[in-house]
Coordinates of C-alpha atoms in Angstrom, one line a residue:
Chain A
X435 CA -18.1 -20.6 61.8
X436 CA -17.8 -16.9 62.8
X437 CA -17.9 -15.6 59.2
X438 CA -20.7 -17.9 58.0
X439 CA -23.8 -15.8 57.3
X440 CA -26.9 -16.3 59.3
X441 CA -30.1 -16.6 57.3
X442 CA -33.8 -16.5 58.3
X443 CA -37.0 -16.5 56.4
X444 CA -40.4 -15.3 57.5
X445 CA -43.6 -15.6 55.4
X446 CA -46.5 -13.8 56.9
X447 CA -49.9 -12.6 55.7
X448 CA -49.8 -9.0 54.5
X449 CA -51.9 -7.4 57.2
X450 CA -51.1 -4.5 59.4
X451 CA -51.8 -6.5 62.6
X452 CA -48.6 -8.5 61.7
X453 CA -46.3 -5.4 61.6
X454 CA -45.5 -5.7 65.3
X455 CA -44.4 -9.4 64.9
X456 CA -42.3 -8.5 61.8
X457 CA -40.6 -5.6 63.7
X458 CA -39.8 -8.0 66.6
X459 CA -38.5 -10.6 64.2
X460 CA -36.2 -8.2 62.4
X461 CA -35.0 -6.2 65.4
X462 CA -34.1 -9.4 67.3
X463 CA -31.9 -10.4 64.5
X464 CA -30.3 -6.9 64.1
X465 CA -29.4 -7.0 67.8
X466 CA -27.8 -10.4 67.4
X467 CA -25.9 -9.1 64.4
X468 CA -24.3 -6.6 66.7
X469 CA -26.1 -3.3 66.0
X470 CA -26.6 -0.8 68.9
X471 CA -30.1 0.3 69.9
X472 CA -30.1 3.3 67.7
X473 CA -29.3 1.2 64.6
X474 CA -31.7 -1.6 65.6
X475 CA -34.5 1.1 65.7
X476 CA -33.5 2.3 62.3
X477 CA -33.6 -1.1 60.7
X478 CA -36.9 -1.9 62.5
X479 CA -38.5 1.2 61.1
X480 CA -37.2 0.7 57.6
X481 CA -38.6 -2.8 57.4
X482 CA -41.9 -1.6 58.9
X483 CA -42.1 1.0 56.1
X484 CA -41.3 -1.5 53.4
X485 CA -44.0 -3.9 54.7
X486 CA -46.6 -1.1 55.2
X487 CA -46.0 -0.2 51.5
X488 CA -46.6 -3.8 50.5
X489 CA -49.8 -4.0 52.6
X490 CA -51.2 -0.7 51.5
X491 CA -50.0 -0.5 47.9
X492 CA -49.1 -3.9 46.5
X493 CA -52.0 -5.6 48.2
X494 CA -54.2 -2.4 48.4
X495 CA -55.2 -3.2 52.0
X496 CA -57.1 -6.3 51.0
X497 CA -55.3 -8.5 53.5
X498 CA -54.8 -11.1 50.8
X499 CA -51.3 -12.0 49.9
X500 CA -48.2 -12.9 51.8
X501 CA -45.0 -10.9 52.6
X502 CA -41.8 -12.8 52.4
X503 CA -39.0 -11.5 54.5
X504 CA -35.5 -12.8 54.1
X505 CA -32.8 -11.7 56.5
X506 CA -29.1 -12.5 56.0
X507 CA -26.3 -11.1 58.1
X508 CA -22.6 -11.7 58.8
X509 CA -20.0 -9.7 60.5
X510 CA -20.0 -7.0 57.8
X511 CA -23.6 -6.4 56.8
X512 CA -27.2 -7.0 57.5
X513 CA -29.4 -7.5 54.4
X514 CA -33.2 -7.7 54.3
X515 CA -35.3 -8.6 51.3
X516 CA -39.0 -7.8 51.5
X517 CA -41.0 -9.5 48.7
X518 CA -44.6 -9.7 47.6
X519 CA -46.7 -10.9 44.7
X520 CA -48.9 -7.9 44.5
X521 CA -49.2 -4.8 42.3
X522 CA -45.8 -3.5 41.3
X523 CA -44.5 0.0 41.0
X524 CA -41.4 1.6 39.6
X525 CA -39.4 3.0 42.4
X526 CA -37.6 5.5 40.2
X527 CA -41.0 7.1 39.5
X528 CA -41.4 7.9 43.1
X529 CA -39.6 11.2 43.7
X530 CA -37.8 11.7 46.9
X531 CA -39.7 14.6 48.4
X532 CA -38.0 17.9 49.1
X533 CA -38.7 17.6 52.8
X534 CA -39.0 21.3 53.5
X535 CA -41.5 21.8 50.7
X536 CA -43.2 18.6 51.4
X537 CA -43.8 19.4 55.1
X538 CA -44.7 23.0 54.3
X539 CA -47.5 21.6 52.0
X540 CA -48.5 19.3 54.8
X541 CA -48.8 16.3 52.5
X542 CA -49.9 13.0 54.0
X543 CA -48.3 9.7 53.3
X544 CA -45.6 8.7 50.8
X545 CA -42.9 9.1 53.4
X546 CA -42.0 5.4 53.7
X547 CA -39.5 5.3 50.8
X548 CA -37.9 8.5 52.0
X549 CA -37.4 7.0 55.4
X550 CA -36.1 3.7 54.1
X551 CA -33.5 5.5 52.0
X552 CA -32.5 7.6 55.0
X553 CA -32.3 4.8 57.5
X554 CA -30.5 2.1 55.5
X555 CA -27.2 2.3 53.6
X556 CA -28.6 0.7 50.4
X557 CA -32.1 0.3 49.1
X558 CA -33.1 -1.0 45.8
X559 CA -36.3 -2.3 44.2
X560 CA -36.8 -5.1 41.7
X561 CA -40.0 -6.1 40.0
X562 CA -41.2 -8.8 37.7
X563 CA -44.6 -7.4 36.9
X564 CA -47.4 -9.8 37.9
X565 CA -45.0 -12.1 39.6
X566 CA -42.8 -10.7 42.4
X567 CA -41.7 -7.4 43.7
X568 CA -38.6 -7.1 46.0
X569 CA -37.2 -4.3 48.1
X570 CA -33.6 -5.1 49.1
X571 CA -32.1 -3.1 52.0
X572 CA -28.7 -3.3 53.4
X573 CA -27.1 -1.8 56.5
X574 CA -23.4 -2.2 57.2
X575 CA -22.1 -2.9 60.7
X576 CA -20.3 0.2 62.1
X577 CA -17.0 0.6 60.4
X578 CA -17.7 -1.9 57.7
X579 CA -19.2 0.2 54.9
Chain B
X1418 CA -54.9 -7.6 71.3
X1419 CA -53.3 -4.3 70.4
X1420 CA -50.2 -2.8 72.0
X1421 CA -51.7 0.6 71.7
X1422 CA -53.9 2.8 73.9
X1423 CA -55.4 6.3 73.5
X1424 CA -56.7 8.2 76.5
X1425 CA -58.0 11.7 76.7
X1426 CA -58.2 14.4 79.4
X1427 CA -59.9 17.7 79.1
X1428 CA -58.4 20.7 80.9
X1429 CA -60.7 23.6 80.5
X1430 CA -60.5 24.5 76.7
X1431 CA -57.5 22.2 76.1
X1432 CA -57.6 18.5 75.4
X1433 CA -54.7 16.2 76.2
X1434 CA -54.4 12.9 74.3
X1435 CA -52.1 10.3 75.8
X1436 CA -50.7 7.7 73.4
X1437 CA -49.3 4.5 74.8
X1438 CA -47.5 1.6 73.0
X1439 CA -46.8 1.6 69.3
X1440 CA -48.3 3.8 66.6
X1441 CA -48.0 2.2 63.2
X1442 CA -50.3 1.5 60.2
X1443 CA -52.3 -0.9 62.3
X1444 CA -53.0 1.5 65.2
X1445 CA -53.0 4.8 63.4
X1446 CA -56.7 4.6 62.7
X1447 CA -57.5 4.6 66.4
X1448 CA -55.5 7.8 66.9
X1449 CA -57.1 9.3 63.8
X1450 CA -60.5 8.5 65.3
X1451 CA -59.7 10.3 68.6
X1452 CA -58.5 13.4 66.8
X1453 CA -61.6 13.4 64.6
X1454 CA -63.8 13.2 67.7
X1455 CA -62.0 16.3 69.1
X1456 CA -62.4 18.2 65.9
X1457 CA -66.1 17.2 65.7
X1458 CA -66.5 18.6 69.3
X1459 CA -64.7 21.7 68.3
X1460 CA -62.0 21.1 70.9
X1461 CA -59.0 22.1 68.8
X1462 CA -56.5 23.2 71.4
X1463 CA -54.8 19.8 71.6
X1464 CA -51.7 18.5 73.4
X1465 CA -50.5 15.0 72.5
X1466 CA -48.5 13.5 75.4
X1467 CA -46.1 10.9 74.0
X1468 CA -44.4 9.9 77.2
X1469 CA -45.5 6.3 76.9
X1470 CA -45.3 5.9 73.1
X1471 CA -42.4 3.7 72.4
X1472 CA -42.6 3.4 68.6
X1473 CA -43.9 5.5 65.6
X1474 CA -43.8 4.9 61.9
X1475 CA -44.7 7.2 59.0
X1476 CA -48.3 6.0 59.3
X1477 CA -48.5 7.6 62.7
X1478 CA -46.7 10.8 61.6
X1479 CA -49.2 10.9 58.7
X1480 CA -52.1 11.3 61.2
X1481 CA -50.5 14.5 62.7
X1482 CA -50.0 15.8 59.2
X1483 CA -53.5 14.9 58.1
X1484 CA -55.1 17.0 60.8
X1485 CA -52.8 19.9 61.4
X1486 CA -53.8 22.1 58.5
X1487 CA -57.5 21.9 59.2
X1488 CA -57.0 22.4 63.0
X1489 CA -54.8 25.5 62.4
X1490 CA -57.2 27.0 59.9
X1491 CA -59.9 26.8 62.6
X1492 CA -57.6 28.6 65.1
X1493 CA -56.4 25.6 67.0
X1494 CA -53.1 23.6 67.2
X1495 CA -51.6 20.3 68.0
X1496 CA -48.7 20.6 70.4
X1497 CA -46.5 17.6 71.3
X1498 CA -45.1 16.9 74.7
X1499 CA -42.8 14.4 76.6
X1500 CA -41.4 12.6 73.6
X1501 CA -38.9 9.8 74.3
X1502 CA -35.6 10.1 72.6
X1503 CA -36.4 7.3 70.2
X1504 CA -39.7 8.7 69.1
X1505 CA -38.2 12.2 68.8
X1506 CA -35.6 11.0 66.4
X1507 CA -38.3 9.9 63.9
X1508 CA -40.1 13.2 64.2
X1509 CA -36.8 15.0 63.8
X1510 CA -35.9 13.0 60.7
X1511 CA -39.0 14.3 59.0
X1512 CA -38.5 17.9 60.0
X1513 CA -41.4 18.0 62.5
X1514 CA -39.6 20.3 65.0
X1515 CA -39.8 23.2 62.5
X1516 CA -43.6 22.8 62.1
X1517 CA -44.8 21.7 65.5
X1518 CA -44.3 23.0 69.0
X1519 CA -42.5 20.1 70.8
X1520 CA -42.3 20.7 74.6
X1521 CA -40.5 18.9 77.3
X1522 CA -43.6 18.4 79.4
X1523 CA -47.3 18.5 79.3
X1524 CA -47.6 21.5 81.6
X1525 CA -45.3 23.6 79.3
X1526 CA -47.5 22.6 76.3
X1527 CA -50.6 23.7 78.1
X1528 CA -49.0 26.9 79.2
X1529 CA -48.0 27.7 75.6
X1530 CA -51.7 27.9 74.8
X1531 CA -52.3 30.2 77.7
X1532 CA -49.6 32.5 76.5
X1533 CA -51.7 32.9 73.4

């Protein structure tokens, strides 16, 4: 029983008003998985950033289209997949900003992916253009990476 | 129903904005509007009190970044005060402490303007 993974799925309209619900959904599970407050906050923020990117970029703020969130965790790791059927992008094309330069130039936006990569242990992106985009994020329980 | 509130208090030439709740892509436009109002009124000596803000994402940080250059060019500033540890960690992750005055309390932030 103890080592069986726990899986939950959430399908929710891609609207910013749903971000709070999404954060509560994910942080509740992260807490159950055994993360401390600091790590729960990191996971919550990373998932918010992924969903905000979907809402603003994949669905271009139209409010049309769903976000599928799959959470799976066991005693080793916590995995979240955020998927959409909107406009795709190639993650490799998005350069991780040189933060000092970036902040010095006071640029707005585009920080979501930087944050996701900083907050989680693994982040990767898969896309079937026109069908489905997926961001897969993993965080290991302390001492399990 | 929104878990976010913006309040404002003017202290002579300084305006203090109080943010409460969560600042994300949904609520960032409200904060943006209140900063824009201050800029329009030419009240650009701003302190943002974050004592009751319990969450911020990059959409919220983007609002600070979107205004700071214009406000500084006009001779003003945005100083931050009373951040909770959780919110400070996000600011810190993105290098804000180098670029913004972040003060322990509101009075210190106001005093910083008075120092010149």
